[in-house]
Backbone as numpy.savetxt, mean C-alpha at the origin, in Angstrom:
# Nx Ny Nz CAx CAy CAz Cx Cy Cz
11.61 13.48 -22.32 11.67 14.31 -20.39 12.99 14.82 -20.48
14.07 15.54 -20.54 15.03 15.66 -19.69 15.02 15.97 -18.15
15.31 14.58 -17.76 15.56 14.82 -16.35 16.44 16.00 -15.80
15.83 16.49 -14.79 16.51 17.41 -13.70 17.65 17.00 -13.24
19.17 18.03 -13.32 19.27 17.21 -11.96 19.66 17.09 -10.92
19.27 17.80 -10.47 18.50 17.62 -9.07 17.60 16.59 -8.68
16.60 15.94 -9.17 15.83 14.78 -9.67 16.54 13.36 -9.81
17.50 13.57 -11.29 19.06 12.62 -11.32 19.81 12.44 -10.01
20.11 13.43 -9.37 20.99 12.71 -8.14 20.07 12.55 -6.96
18.96 12.27 -6.96 18.16 12.04 -6.41 18.27 10.05 -6.60
18.03 10.55 -7.35 17.32 8.40 -8.24 18.66 8.03 -8.07
19.92 8.66 -8.20 21.07 7.81 -8.22 21.43 7.29 -6.32
20.66 8.59 -6.12 20.67 7.64 -4.31 19.91 6.78 -3.89
19.22 7.17 -4.15 18.11 6.05 -4.32 18.71 4.59 -4.33
19.85 4.08 -6.42 19.49 3.58 -6.45 21.16 2.85 -5.82
22.20 3.47 -4.91 22.48 3.26 -4.07 22.34 2.84 -3.25
21.01 2.66 -1.80 21.00 2.73 -1.93 20.19 1.38 -1.98
19.95 0.96 -2.97 18.78 -0.37 -2.78 21.15 -1.46 -2.68
21.95 -1.03 -3.48 22.51 -1.51 -4.03 22.90 -2.86 -2.02
23.45 -0.76 -1.19 23.91 -1.18 0.03 22.90 -2.27 1.11
21.52 -1.77 1.47 20.54 -2.73 1.91 19.10 -3.33 0.69
18.81 -4.65 0.88 17.97 -4.83 0.94 17.77 -6.19 1.02
17.39 -6.90 0.39 16.94 -8.14 0.89 15.95 -9.46 0.59
16.82 -10.46 0.66 16.37 -11.77 0.02 15.14 -11.68 0.85
14.44 -12.73 -0.15 13.27 -12.84 0.34 13.20 -15.01 1.50
14.07 -15.24 0.61 14.45 -16.11 1.12 15.59 -16.75 2.06
17.23 -15.75 2.06 17.77 -15.58 2.37 17.62 -14.57 3.79
16.36 -14.17 4.29 16.39 -13.24 5.65 15.27 -13.37 5.96
14.89 -14.06 5.89 13.57 -15.13 6.31 13.65 -15.17 6.65
13.61 -16.59 8.07 14.07 -17.82 8.35 13.26 -19.33 8.56
12.88 -19.49 7.79 10.93 -20.04 7.27 11.01 -21.50 8.19
12.20 -21.85 7.99 11.79 -23.06 9.08 12.45 -23.34 10.29
12.22 -22.47 10.45 12.87 -22.13 12.55 11.83 -22.11 12.85
11.77 -22.57 13.98 10.84 -22.98 14.80 10.09 -22.00 15.83
10.86 -20.87 15.68 10.08 -20.03 16.90 9.44 -19.12 14.72
9.40 -19.49 14.20 8.57 -18.64 12.37 7.52 -19.82 11.77
7.59 -21.12 12.00 5.86 -21.11 11.95 4.91 -21.33 11.89
4.33 -21.58 11.82 2.88 -21.02 11.68 1.69 -22.19 12.09
1.81 -21.39 13.65 0.86 -22.22 14.31 -0.27 -21.54 15.19
-1.77 -22.50 13.90 -2.80 -22.14 14.98 -3.72 -21.30 15.88
-3.15 -21.86 16.91 -3.23 -22.41 17.67 -2.12 -20.96 18.25
-1.80 -20.29 18.47 -0.90 -19.13 18.72 -1.50 -17.63 18.59
-1.82 -17.42 19.88 -2.32 -16.15 20.42 -2.21 -15.35 19.37
-0.71 -14.99 19.30 -0.31 -13.64 18.04 -0.54 -13.31 16.41
-1.74 -14.48 17.07 -1.92 -13.86 14.95 -3.43 -13.28 15.50
-3.67 -12.71 16.55 -5.38 -12.26 16.79 -4.76 -11.61 16.37
-6.15 -10.40 15.22 -5.36 -9.17 14.64 -5.36 -8.39 15.74
-4.22 -7.57 16.09 -3.10 -6.07 16.37 -5.52 -4.99 16.91
-5.03 -3.87 18.04 -6.71 -3.83 18.41 -6.04 -2.46 17.29
-5.10 -1.85 16.67 -5.16 -0.71 15.65 -5.16 -1.40 13.94
-6.11 -2.73 14.07 -7.54 -2.92 13.36 -8.66 -2.99 13.19
-9.65 -2.18 12.46 -10.81 -1.88 13.27 -11.52 -3.25 12.96
-11.02 -4.09 12.91 -11.71 -5.63 13.18 -11.24 -5.95 14.48
-10.46 -5.87 14.87 -9.28 -5.92 15.58 -9.93 -6.03 16.95
-10.91 -4.74 16.78 -11.03 -3.93 17.96 -12.80 -4.09 18.73
-13.10 -4.41 17.60 -15.45 -4.45 17.43 -15.24 -5.03 18.55
-16.32 -5.67 19.06 -16.85 -6.04 20.70 -17.30 -7.20 19.29
-17.64 -7.36 18.19 -18.16 -9.29 17.99 -16.52 -9.55 17.98
-15.98 -8.87 17.04 -14.77 -10.09 17.07 -14.03 -10.48 18.91
-14.62 -9.31 19.41 -13.40 -9.57 20.96 -14.24 -10.42 21.22
-15.38 -10.97 21.34 -16.31 -11.79 21.80 -16.51 -13.23 20.87
-15.64 -12.93 19.80 -15.44 -14.70 19.98 -14.48 -14.91 20.53
-14.58 -16.95 20.02 -13.54 -17.22 20.93 -12.01 -17.74 21.31
-10.74 -17.65 21.80 -10.07 -17.13 21.38 -9.95 -17.49 20.51
-9.82 -19.70 19.20 -9.74 -19.69 18.38 -10.24 -19.21 17.27
-11.48 -18.68 17.37 -11.98 -18.06 16.43 -11.70 -16.97 16.35
-10.67 -16.09 17.20 -10.05 -14.56 17.44 -8.73 -14.96 16.33
-7.81 -16.13 16.71 -6.81 -16.32 15.59 -7.33 -16.80 14.71
-8.35 -17.42 14.05 -8.43 -18.37 13.46 -8.30 -17.36 12.35
-10.17 -16.07 12.22 -9.32 -14.73 11.24 -8.46 -14.52 10.57
-7.73 -13.68 12.17 -6.90 -12.77 12.05 -5.23 -13.34 11.11
-5.06 -14.46 11.15 -4.14 -14.92 10.48 -4.94 -15.42 8.65
-6.34 -15.72 9.13 -6.94 -15.29 7.34 -7.03 -13.99 6.44
-6.22 -13.12 7.56 -7.22 -11.66 7.09 -4.82 -11.57 7.18
-4.32 -11.79 7.67 -2.60 -11.62 7.20 -2.36 -12.30 5.39
-3.49 -13.83 5.63 -3.71 -14.13 4.48 -3.26 -13.44 3.88
-4.62 -12.75 3.44 -5.73 -12.23 2.37 -5.01 -10.83 1.92
-4.13 -10.29 3.42 -3.28 -8.45 2.14 -2.09 -8.92 2.04
-1.99 -10.12 2.36 -0.40 -10.89 2.33 -0.47 -11.04 0.27
-1.47 -11.33 0.26 -2.65 -12.60 -1.84 -2.70 -11.04 -1.94
-3.36 -9.76 -1.48 -3.21 -9.01 -2.05 -2.39 -7.70 -2.16
-1.16 -7.55 -1.29 0.19 -7.79 -2.19 0.96 -8.25 -3.11
0.36 -9.64 -3.56 0.61 -10.47 -4.43 0.80 -9.71 -6.03
-1.15 -9.65 -6.34 -1.66 -8.91 -7.02 -1.10 -7.12 -7.41
-0.92 -5.93 -6.58 -0.17 -4.57 -6.62 0.12 -4.98 -6.85
1.78 -6.12 -6.50 2.94 -5.78 -6.57 3.77 -5.75 -8.20
2.40 -7.13 -8.32 2.31 -7.88 -10.08 2.07 -7.19 -11.11
0.54 -5.40 -10.65 1.01 -4.84 -11.94 2.34 -4.34 -11.32
2.24 -3.71 -11.07 3.19 -2.38 -11.01 4.21 -2.72 -11.37
5.47 -3.99 -11.21 6.30 -4.54 -11.91 5.53 -4.69 -12.99
4.76 -4.94 -13.74 3.90 -5.14 -15.34 4.46 -3.75 -15.28
3.85 -2.50 -14.77 4.27 -1.26 -15.93 5.64 -0.65 -15.37
6.54 -0.37 -14.98 7.61 -0.49 -14.28 8.50 -1.17 -15.87
8.22 -2.09 -15.82 9.17 -2.98 -17.05 8.61 -1.65 -18.22
7.25 -2.13 -18.58 6.88 -1.38 -20.14 6.95 0.16 -19.53
7.35 0.08 -18.69 7.80 2.01 -18.83 9.22 1.71 -19.08
9.87 1.61 -18.61 11.26 1.75 -18.53 11.97 1.22 -19.52
10.97 0.47 -20.66 11.93 -0.46 -21.77 11.67 1.15 -22.75
11.05 2.04 -22.79 11.32 3.76 -23.51 11.56 4.27 -22.94
12.25 4.09 -22.56 14.19 4.99 -22.04 14.88 5.71 -22.55
15.84 5.91 -22.82 17.67 6.59 -23.33 17.91 5.80 -22.83
19.34 5.61 -23.28 20.04 5.25 -22.46 20.55 5.56 -22.08
21.64 5.27 -20.61 21.73 6.61 -19.33 20.59 7.04 -18.86
19.19 6.53 -18.72 18.61 7.26 -18.00 18.72 6.75 -16.86
18.40 7.29 -15.33 18.30 6.74 -14.24 16.83 6.63 -13.88
16.41 6.67 -14.51 15.38 6.20 -13.90 15.28 4.74 -14.33
15.76 4.32 -15.76 16.12 2.67 -15.72 16.50 1.94 -14.41
17.60 2.45 -14.32 18.16 2.05 -13.11 18.00 1.49 -11.54
16.98 2.40 -11.76 16.37 2.86 -10.24 15.19 1.80 -10.80
15.21 1.85 -11.67 13.71 1.19 -11.90 14.10 -0.15 -11.84
15.26 -1.13 -12.12 15.40 -2.15 -12.29 15.33 -2.61 -10.90
16.08 -1.57 -9.82 15.62 -1.92 -8.33 14.69 -2.32 -8.43
14.10 -1.49 -8.18 12.79 -1.34 -7.68 12.31 -3.00 -8.69
11.60 -3.21 -9.12 10.89 -4.53 -9.94 12.57 -5.10 -9.39
13.68 -5.44 -8.71 14.28 -6.54 -8.01 13.14 -6.99 -6.70
13.51 -5.69 -5.91 13.00 -5.59 -4.92 11.30 -6.27 -4.70
10.11 -5.72 -5.64 9.39 -6.08 -6.27 9.38 -8.10 -5.98
9.65 -7.95 -6.81 9.38 -9.89 -7.33 9.66 -10.53 -5.56
11.18 -9.51 -4.61 11.12 -10.88 -3.79 10.11 -10.68 -2.67
9.56 -8.93 -3.11 8.27 -9.18 -1.70 6.81 -9.95 -2.82
7.08 -9.92 -3.86 5.86 -11.28 -3.88 5.96 -12.69 -3.96
7.35 -12.92 -3.35 7.91 -14.14 -3.78 7.46 -14.74 -1.67
8.00 -12.77 -1.07 7.64 -13.29 0.93 6.46 -13.51 1.56
5.52 -12.49 0.36 4.21 -12.34 0.44 3.03 -14.49 0.20
3.59 -14.73 -0.97 3.42 -15.99 -1.47 3.74 -17.01 -0.58
4.76 -16.40 0.39 5.29 -17.95 0.49 3.98 -17.87 1.52
4.48 -17.08 2.12 3.22 -16.37 3.41 2.10 -17.34 3.69
1.72 -17.00 2.46 0.33 -17.84 1.53 0.45 -18.85 1.91
0.86 -19.77 1.15 1.88 -20.70 1.25 1.49 -21.20 2.14
1.92 -21.01 3.19 2.56 -21.84 4.47 1.17 -21.43 5.41
0.89 -21.01 5.53 -0.69 -20.85 5.88 -1.90 -21.64 5.88
-2.14 -22.03 4.00 -2.51 -22.65 4.06 -4.48 -21.98 3.39
-4.40 -21.02 3.56 -5.27 -20.34 2.99 -5.75 -20.40 1.82
-6.78 -20.25 1.20 -7.16 -20.40 -0.13 -7.38 -18.29 0.39
-6.65 -17.57 0.44 -6.27 -16.24 0.22 -7.29 -15.51 -1.22
-8.10 -15.11 -1.26 -8.97 -14.77 -2.60 -7.94 -13.07 -3.00
-7.46 -12.73 -1.90 -6.59 -11.14 -2.67 -7.95 -10.33 -3.04
-6.72 -9.29 -3.84 -7.58 -8.29 -4.59 -9.12 -8.21 -4.97
-9.86 -7.34 -5.35 -10.94 -8.17 -5.76 -11.07 -8.43 -7.52
-11.66 -8.74 -8.28 -11.78 -9.15 -9.33 -11.50 -7.64 -10.56
-12.20 -6.87 -9.99 -12.45 -5.09 -10.90 -10.49 -4.96 -10.60
-10.07 -5.49 -9.66 -9.45 -4.77 -9.38 -7.42 -5.61 -9.84
-8.27 -6.66 -9.83 -7.40 -7.91 -11.41 -7.12 -7.57 -12.39
-8.43 -7.01 -12.66 -8.77 -6.36 -14.16 -7.81 -5.27 -14.67
-7.56 -4.50 -14.07 -7.27 -3.52 -13.77 -5.87 -2.91 -14.25
-5.92 -3.78 -13.44 -4.21 -4.17 -13.12 -3.19 -5.16 -15.06
-3.79 -5.46 -15.79 -3.53 -5.92 -16.74 -4.01 -4.22 -17.58
-3.48 -3.33 -16.62 -3.44 -2.11 -18.27 -3.00 -1.77 -17.62
-2.19 -2.47 -16.65 -0.11 -1.18 -15.97 0.30 -0.81 -17.25
0.44 -2.40 -18.02 1.98 -1.66 -19.00 0.81 -0.46 -19.90
0.37 0.14 -19.79 -0.36 -0.10 -21.53 -0.09 1.58 -20.98
-0.70 1.71 -20.18 -0.85 3.01 -18.95 0.72 3.75 -18.12
2.05 2.85 -17.97 2.47 2.98 -17.42 3.14 3.27 -19.33
3.23 2.97 -20.24 3.35 3.90 -21.50 2.74 4.97 -21.82
1.30 5.44 -21.74 0.49 6.68 -22.35 0.23 7.35 -21.26
0.22 7.09 -19.74 -0.71 8.10 -19.36 1.23 7.27 -17.65
2.46 7.62 -18.41 3.30 7.26 -17.03 2.65 8.73 -15.13
1.98 9.64 -15.63 1.59 10.04 -14.20 -0.01 9.33 -13.70
0.27 9.48 -14.48 -1.49 8.93 -14.08 -0.83 7.42 -13.46
-0.07 5.85 -14.27 0.42 5.25 -13.38 1.10 5.22 -12.33
2.27 6.35 -12.07 2.96 6.26 -10.47 1.77 7.20 -9.75
1.16 7.79 -10.07 0.28 8.43 -9.06 -1.02 7.05 -9.05
-1.18 5.97 -9.13 -2.13 5.19 -8.44 -0.73 3.85 -7.85
0.42 3.89 -7.99 1.48 3.09 -7.56 1.41 3.24 -5.90
1.86 5.23 -6.02 1.70 5.46 -4.89 0.35 6.04 -3.38
-0.91 5.61 -5.37 -2.06 5.46 -3.64 -2.09 3.96 -3.34
-1.13 3.67 -3.80 -0.88 1.31 -3.36 -0.85 1.57 -2.36
1.01 1.50 -3.19 1.54 1.61 -1.85 1.86 2.09 -0.35
0.66 3.49 -0.34 1.21 3.90 0.59 -0.07 3.89 2.45
-1.32 3.74 1.77 -1.43 2.38 2.24 -1.46 1.36 2.79
-0.32 0.61 2.93 -0.42 -0.80 3.12 0.85 0.09 3.63
1.20 0.91 3.35 3.15 0.99 4.35 2.30 1.66 5.33
1.18 2.57 5.43 0.70 2.99 6.90 0.19 1.99 7.70
-0.70 1.17 7.05 -0.79 -0.13 7.73 -0.24 -0.60 8.59
0.86 -1.29 8.29 1.49 -1.59 8.34 3.03 -1.34 9.47
3.67 0.24 9.70 4.67 1.19 9.45 3.33 1.39 12.00
1.44 1.16 11.27 1.47 0.78 12.22 0.83 -0.03 13.72
0.86 -1.10 13.01 0.86 -2.02 13.85 2.21 -2.17 13.93
3.45 -2.23 13.72 4.78 -2.16 14.45 4.98 -1.08 16.08
4.23 0.07 15.33 4.57 0.54 16.38 3.68 1.30 17.63
3.02 -0.36 17.16 1.77 -1.01 18.31 2.70 -0.56 19.80
3.37 -1.98 19.33 4.18 -2.59 20.35 3.74 -4.15 20.76
1.87 -4.41 20.32 1.45 -5.50 20.38 2.20 -6.70 19.98
1.78 -7.72 20.83 2.55 -9.37 19.88 2.33 -9.21 18.93
3.01 -9.43 17.93 3.36 -9.95 17.30 4.33 -10.76 16.58
3.37 -11.92 15.79 4.18 -13.36 15.83 5.64 -12.87 14.53
6.54 -13.15 15.28 8.14 -13.75 14.10 7.44 -13.61 12.34
7.31 -14.21 12.21 7.03 -14.42 10.46 6.55 -13.50 9.82
5.72 -12.76 10.90 4.89 -11.02 10.23 5.47 -10.14 10.87
5.89 -9.92 11.97 7.38 -8.98 11.92 7.79 -9.43 11.12
8.02 -10.00 10.53 9.44 -9.70 10.02 9.19 -9.62 8.12
7.84 -9.53 7.93 8.45 -9.96 6.41 7.64 -8.16 7.13
7.21 -7.43 7.32 6.78 -6.39 7.90 8.05 -5.63 7.84
8.86 -5.65 8.35 9.85 -4.82 8.47 10.93 -4.97 7.58
11.11 -5.86 6.60 11.12 -6.03 5.09 10.60 -4.85 4.45
9.35 -5.09 4.51 8.30 -4.47 3.41 8.94 -2.50 3.81
8.67 -2.51 4.95 8.18 -1.29 5.33 9.64 -0.75 4.77
10.81 -0.86 5.15 11.86 -0.91 4.90 12.19 -0.75 4.08
12.02 -1.39 1.90 11.91 -1.31 1.00 11.94 -0.57 0.36
9.67 -1.00 0.78 8.80 0.56 0.33 8.83 1.63 0.40
9.61 2.07 1.42 9.87 3.59 1.98 11.21 4.13 0.58
11.94 3.39 -0.15 12.55 3.61 -1.71 11.63 3.57 -2.70
10.80 2.99 -2.73 9.58 2.95 -4.05 8.81 4.49 -3.51
8.37 4.41 -3.04 7.59 5.06 -2.47 8.21 6.91 -2.40
9.25 7.19 -2.61 10.12 8.23 -2.60 10.46 8.85 -3.46
10.65 6.98 -5.04 10.69 7.30 -6.01 8.96 7.68 -6.64
8.15 6.91 -6.06 7.28 7.70 -7.04 6.79 9.59 -6.66
6.82 9.96 -5.94 6.74 11.05 -4.66 8.18 11.74 -5.84
8.76 11.86 -6.12 10.04 12.09 -6.58 9.43 12.40 -8.20
9.33 11.82 -9.20 8.64 11.09 -10.65 7.18 12.36 -10.09
6.53 12.48 -9.81 5.24 13.35 -9.70 5.71 14.84 -9.80
7.42 15.33 -8.27 6.66 16.16 -8.20 7.66 16.85 -9.43
8.38 15.67 -10.34 9.38 16.10 -11.43 8.42 16.67 -12.48
7.53 15.56 -12.86 7.41 15.56 -14.33 5.53 16.34 -13.78
4.23 16.11 -12.80 3.36 16.91 -12.68 3.31 18.54 -13.93
4.51 19.46 -12.82 4.42 20.56 -12.55 4.43 21.09 -14.55
5.30 19.65 -15.01 5.14 20.10 -17.07 4.53 19.21 -17.89
3.41 18.57 -16.81 1.74 18.34 -17.40 1.41 19.48 -18.24
0.76 19.68 -19.53 -0.54 20.08 -19.70 -1.33 20.44 -19.25
-2.03 21.81 -19.08 -3.37 21.91 -17.95 -4.44 21.46 -17.91
-4.39 20.08 -19.65 -5.84 19.23 -19.37 -4.99 18.68 -18.43
-4.09 17.85 -18.73 -4.10 16.32 -18.01 -3.60 16.93 -16.98
-2.66 17.41 -16.21 -2.59 17.76 -15.30 -3.66 18.84 -14.47
-4.91 19.19 -14.59 -6.85 19.32 -14.30 -7.01 17.39 -14.69
-7.50 17.43 -14.90 -7.38 15.37 -15.07 -7.05 15.09 -14.36
-5.74 14.75 -13.60 -5.03 14.52 -13.34 -5.21 14.88 -11.63
-5.84 15.60 -11.17 -5.92 15.82 -9.87 -7.11 16.11 -9.50
-8.19 15.67 -9.99 -9.72 15.32 -10.31 -9.86 13.81 -9.82
-8.87 12.92 -10.35 -9.39 11.17 -10.43 -8.71 11.12 -9.74
-7.22 12.03 -8.59 -5.92 11.29 -7.19 -7.30 11.04 -6.06
-8.53 11.45 -6.31 -9.85 11.16 -4.79 -10.76 10.82 -5.24
-10.25 10.43 -6.22 -11.90 8.86 -7.03 -10.25 7.34 -6.70
-8.26 7.74 -7.70 -7.76 6.27 -7.70 -8.10 6.33 -6.18
-7.95 7.31 -5.16 -7.54 6.94 -3.34 -8.25 6.38 -2.49
-9.17 6.46 -2.89 -10.61 5.78 -2.61 -10.89 4.22 -2.76
-10.79 4.05 -4.09 -10.69 2.88 -4.49 -9.79 1.69 -3.99
-8.79 2.33 -3.81 -7.59 1.04 -4.18 -7.49 1.14 -2.02
-8.40 1.92 -1.34 -8.16 1.77 -0.10 -10.24 0.50 0.58
-10.73 1.14 -0.76 -11.38 0.48 -0.55 -10.91 -1.50 -0.71
-9.62 -1.87 -1.03 -8.79 -2.23 -1.75 -8.97 -3.29 -0.34
-7.18 -2.91 0.11 -7.04 -3.04 1.28 -8.41 -3.45 2.27
-9.82 -2.86 3.42 -10.99 -3.56 3.65 -11.29 -5.16 3.41
-11.71 -6.15 4.29 -11.86 -6.64 3.93 -12.78 -6.88 2.59
-13.16 -8.13 1.57 -14.05 -8.19 0.67 -14.59 -8.94 1.11
-16.10 -8.54 0.20 -17.72 -9.89 1.44 -17.52 -10.99 0.69
-16.16 -11.48 -0.43 -15.85 -12.80 -0.14 -15.55 -13.07 0.61
-14.03 -12.76 1.17 -12.72 -12.54 2.80 -13.79 -13.00 3.21
-14.65 -12.38 3.74 -15.83 -11.70 5.25 -16.59 -13.43 4.99
-17.43 -13.52 3.62 -17.71 -14.95 3.66 -16.72 -16.05 4.08
-15.61 -16.21 3.87 -15.05 -17.29 3.86 -14.10 -17.37 4.98
-14.08 -16.54 6.13 -13.65 -16.27 7.21 -14.55 -16.25 8.29
-16.26 -15.71 7.54 -17.21 -16.20 8.40 -17.49 -14.36 9.52
-17.58 -13.58 9.20 -17.41 -12.31 9.01 -18.54 -11.99 7.97
-19.99 -11.40 9.24 -20.74 -10.47 8.82 -20.22 -9.81 7.72
-21.15 -9.20 7.34 -20.58 -8.29 5.83 -21.08 -6.96 6.64
-21.98 -6.68 6.99 -22.64 -6.02 7.99 -21.07 -5.06 9.19
-21.18 -5.62 9.68 -19.85 -5.73 10.47 -18.77 -4.85 9.51
-18.31 -5.25 8.28 -17.02 -4.96 8.54 -17.37 -3.48 7.01
-18.79 -3.54 6.75 -19.50 -2.54 6.28 -18.88 -0.83 7.63
-19.82 -1.92 9.19 -19.81 -0.46 9.37 -18.36 -0.09 9.63
-17.40 -1.18 10.52 -15.91 -0.59 10.66 -15.80 0.30 9.81
-15.02 -0.13 8.61 -13.92 -0.03 7.66 -15.22 1.86 6.73
-15.91 1.66 6.46 -16.65 2.75 6.17 -17.84 3.46 6.67
-18.03 2.67 7.55 -19.88 4.39 9.01 -18.73 4.33 10.00
-18.68 3.30 9.92 -18.03 3.89 12.00 -16.86 5.79 11.47
-17.01 5.82 12.81 -15.88 7.66 13.33 -14.51 6.47 13.45
-14.62 5.49 13.88 -13.43 5.12 13.25 -12.16 4.59 12.30
-13.49 4.29 11.81 -13.28 4.35 9.57 -12.45 4.82 9.51
-13.77 6.04 9.09 -13.77 7.24 8.66 -12.20 8.11 9.06
-12.39 7.53 10.35 -10.77 8.92 10.37 -9.77 7.90 10.15
-9.20 6.69 10.44 -8.56 5.41 9.60 -8.08 5.85 8.30
-9.16 5.34 7.29 -9.50 6.15 5.93 -8.98 7.19 5.74
-8.58 8.78 6.72 -8.23 9.89 6.25 -7.51 9.90 6.04
-6.87 9.06 7.56 -4.70 9.28 8.17 -4.21 8.30 6.89
-4.49 7.47 6.41 -3.87 6.42 5.26 -3.67 6.96 4.33
-3.78 8.62 4.38 -3.90 8.80 2.83 -3.13 10.96 3.19
-3.28 10.93 4.58 -1.56 12.58 4.79 -0.67 12.31 4.20
0.09 11.44 4.32 1.15 11.86 3.61 0.95 12.24 1.89
0.14 11.40 1.09 -0.17 11.45 -0.71 -0.29 13.13 0.17
-1.36 13.79 0.01 -2.28 14.94 0.18 -0.73 16.04 0.20
-0.12 15.34 1.11 1.14 16.10 1.63 1.77 17.16 0.16
1.56 15.75 -0.60 3.04 15.41 -1.99 1.75 16.79 -3.35
0.20 16.05 -3.18 -0.84 16.44 -4.56 -0.73 18.28 -3.91
-0.38 18.91 -2.41 -0.23 19.59 -2.12 0.51 20.45 -2.67
1.39 19.60 -2.82 3.06 20.50 -3.29 3.18 21.46 -4.40
2.81 19.68 -5.24 2.68 19.44 -7.28 1.54 21.29 -7.13
0.40 20.97 -6.74 -0.36 22.39 -7.07 -1.90 21.70 -7.00
-2.06 20.69 -6.90 -3.60 19.99 -6.59 -4.33 19.23 -6.20
-3.77 20.22 -4.84 -5.12 20.28 -4.13 -5.12 21.67 -3.96
-5.79 22.35 -4.33 -6.53 22.37 -4.22 -8.29 23.47 -4.00
-9.08 24.39 -4.63 -10.46 24.53 -3.79 -11.75 23.83 -5.18
-11.02 22.91 -6.01 -11.85 22.58 -7.09 -11.68 21.43 -6.13
-10.87 20.87 -5.73 -10.20 19.23 -5.48 -10.43 18.97 -4.31
-9.60 19.63 -3.47 -10.20 19.62 -2.11 -11.49 18.45 -1.28
-13.08 19.58 -2.23 -14.18 18.51 -1.85 -14.47 17.21 -2.18
-13.74 16.99 -2.70 -13.51 15.66 -3.47 -12.74 14.70 -3.19
-11.97 14.86 -2.87 -11.18 14.29 -1.30 -11.87 14.17 0.59
-12.31 15.26 0.36 -12.95 15.20 1.08 -14.45 14.71 1.52
-15.33 15.00 -0.41 -16.24 13.79 -0.09 -15.92 12.14 -0.38
-15.71 11.71 -0.34 -14.78 10.27 -0.83 -13.99 10.05 0.88
-13.96 10.75 1.71 -13.55 10.74 3.30 -12.33 10.07 2.70
-11.48 11.07 1.56 -9.91 10.98 2.00 -9.30 12.20 2.47
-9.87 12.65 2.36 -9.63 14.18 2.93 -8.93 14.26 4.21
-8.44 15.64 4.01 -8.31 16.34 5.50 -6.90 17.26 5.11
-6.44 17.05 6.56 -4.99 17.98 6.75 -3.23 17.05 6.37
-2.90 17.92 5.40 -1.93 16.53 5.39 -0.99 16.63 5.90
-0.11 15.78 5.57 0.59 15.65 6.32 2.67 16.89 6.69
2.71 17.10 7.93 3.99 18.59 7.88 4.99 17.31 6.48
5.64 16.98 7.76 6.06 15.48 6.48 6.14 14.30 7.20
7.26 13.46 6.32 6.06 12.23 6.16 6.61 11.13 6.86
5.77 10.31 7.43 5.38 9.56 8.46 5.19 10.06 9.24
4.19 11.41 9.07 4.45 12.44 10.17 2.74 11.34 11.30
3.17 10.94 12.69 1.78 10.81 13.37 1.31 12.18 14.40
0.18 11.28 14.51 -1.11 12.67 14.89 -2.32 12.48 15.86
-3.11 12.88 16.13 -4.69 13.05 15.98 -4.53 13.53 15.03
-6.18 12.86 14.35 -6.16 14.01 13.24 -7.39 14.41 13.14
-7.74 15.33 12.55 -8.59 16.31 12.92 -9.88 16.26 11.89
-10.84 16.09 12.18 -11.95 14.78 11.31 -11.84 15.81 10.62
-12.80 15.22 9.71 -12.63 16.05 8.06 -14.31 16.67 8.08
-14.73 18.22 7.90 -16.67 18.16 7.97 -16.45 18.22 6.87
-17.86 18.13 7.03 -18.50 17.65 5.74 -19.19 18.63 4.92
């Protein structure tokens, strides 16, 4: 499939941006500076109030040392989830790019993204290692599916990049929400988030451009199938970011609290809807959010109004069910 001129120009611009501004996991984070040391008594490791668990009465009633412990374990586990997700992404990207013809702008940009994701994984894993937490990371089912990424990227690239986008957006949304909250953050965690958000903006832009270029050209059956699968994938990826039962047991958090916060409470439902507002904007633009699929998005809790522009912050209007 020959890329259009506009699409190629956008990918070239992303490639140039990757050269002009990029980060190295071990040059751009002063791991060994005293201010960046991980201290299990530092109150800045407590969960921010924008994290559902961080504002729950059960968590707030804990002694400060337990709040710090759970907060640090939560951040380590999110970093380990990032390692699992980015590893599958890189395997899929490499499998897709090796099939591209000479001169493809997708190849150059894709290699930039693999390079950046490699640094992200080094950054995430270094953080996990320095905490000393044996973080379980993503659920077993997710890690198994990640092994299929190379085959999916080669055979069904539009599905692969949809999964990529629906995995990148929730974590990006969560990190930007924390950074915007202006609550006290440990400088190491703040720097990791700043780097990830800065480079992830390009990765999300690429996935958006890829789907906007390719999906309208798909066979009607494949397009309809993708439209139905998108909300299912969104709901599955969102569940990966919520604390798992294994994490709850390791951290000593009641499973009932996790279930209530992230799935049953009004706040949890609002947060679930908000994290996919930017994705719904794209899905609407490419004609996959319609009278057939909209009820599926709503029923799975990932529906709502699309963002008017990427990164919009707004009071979310609850979805009627």
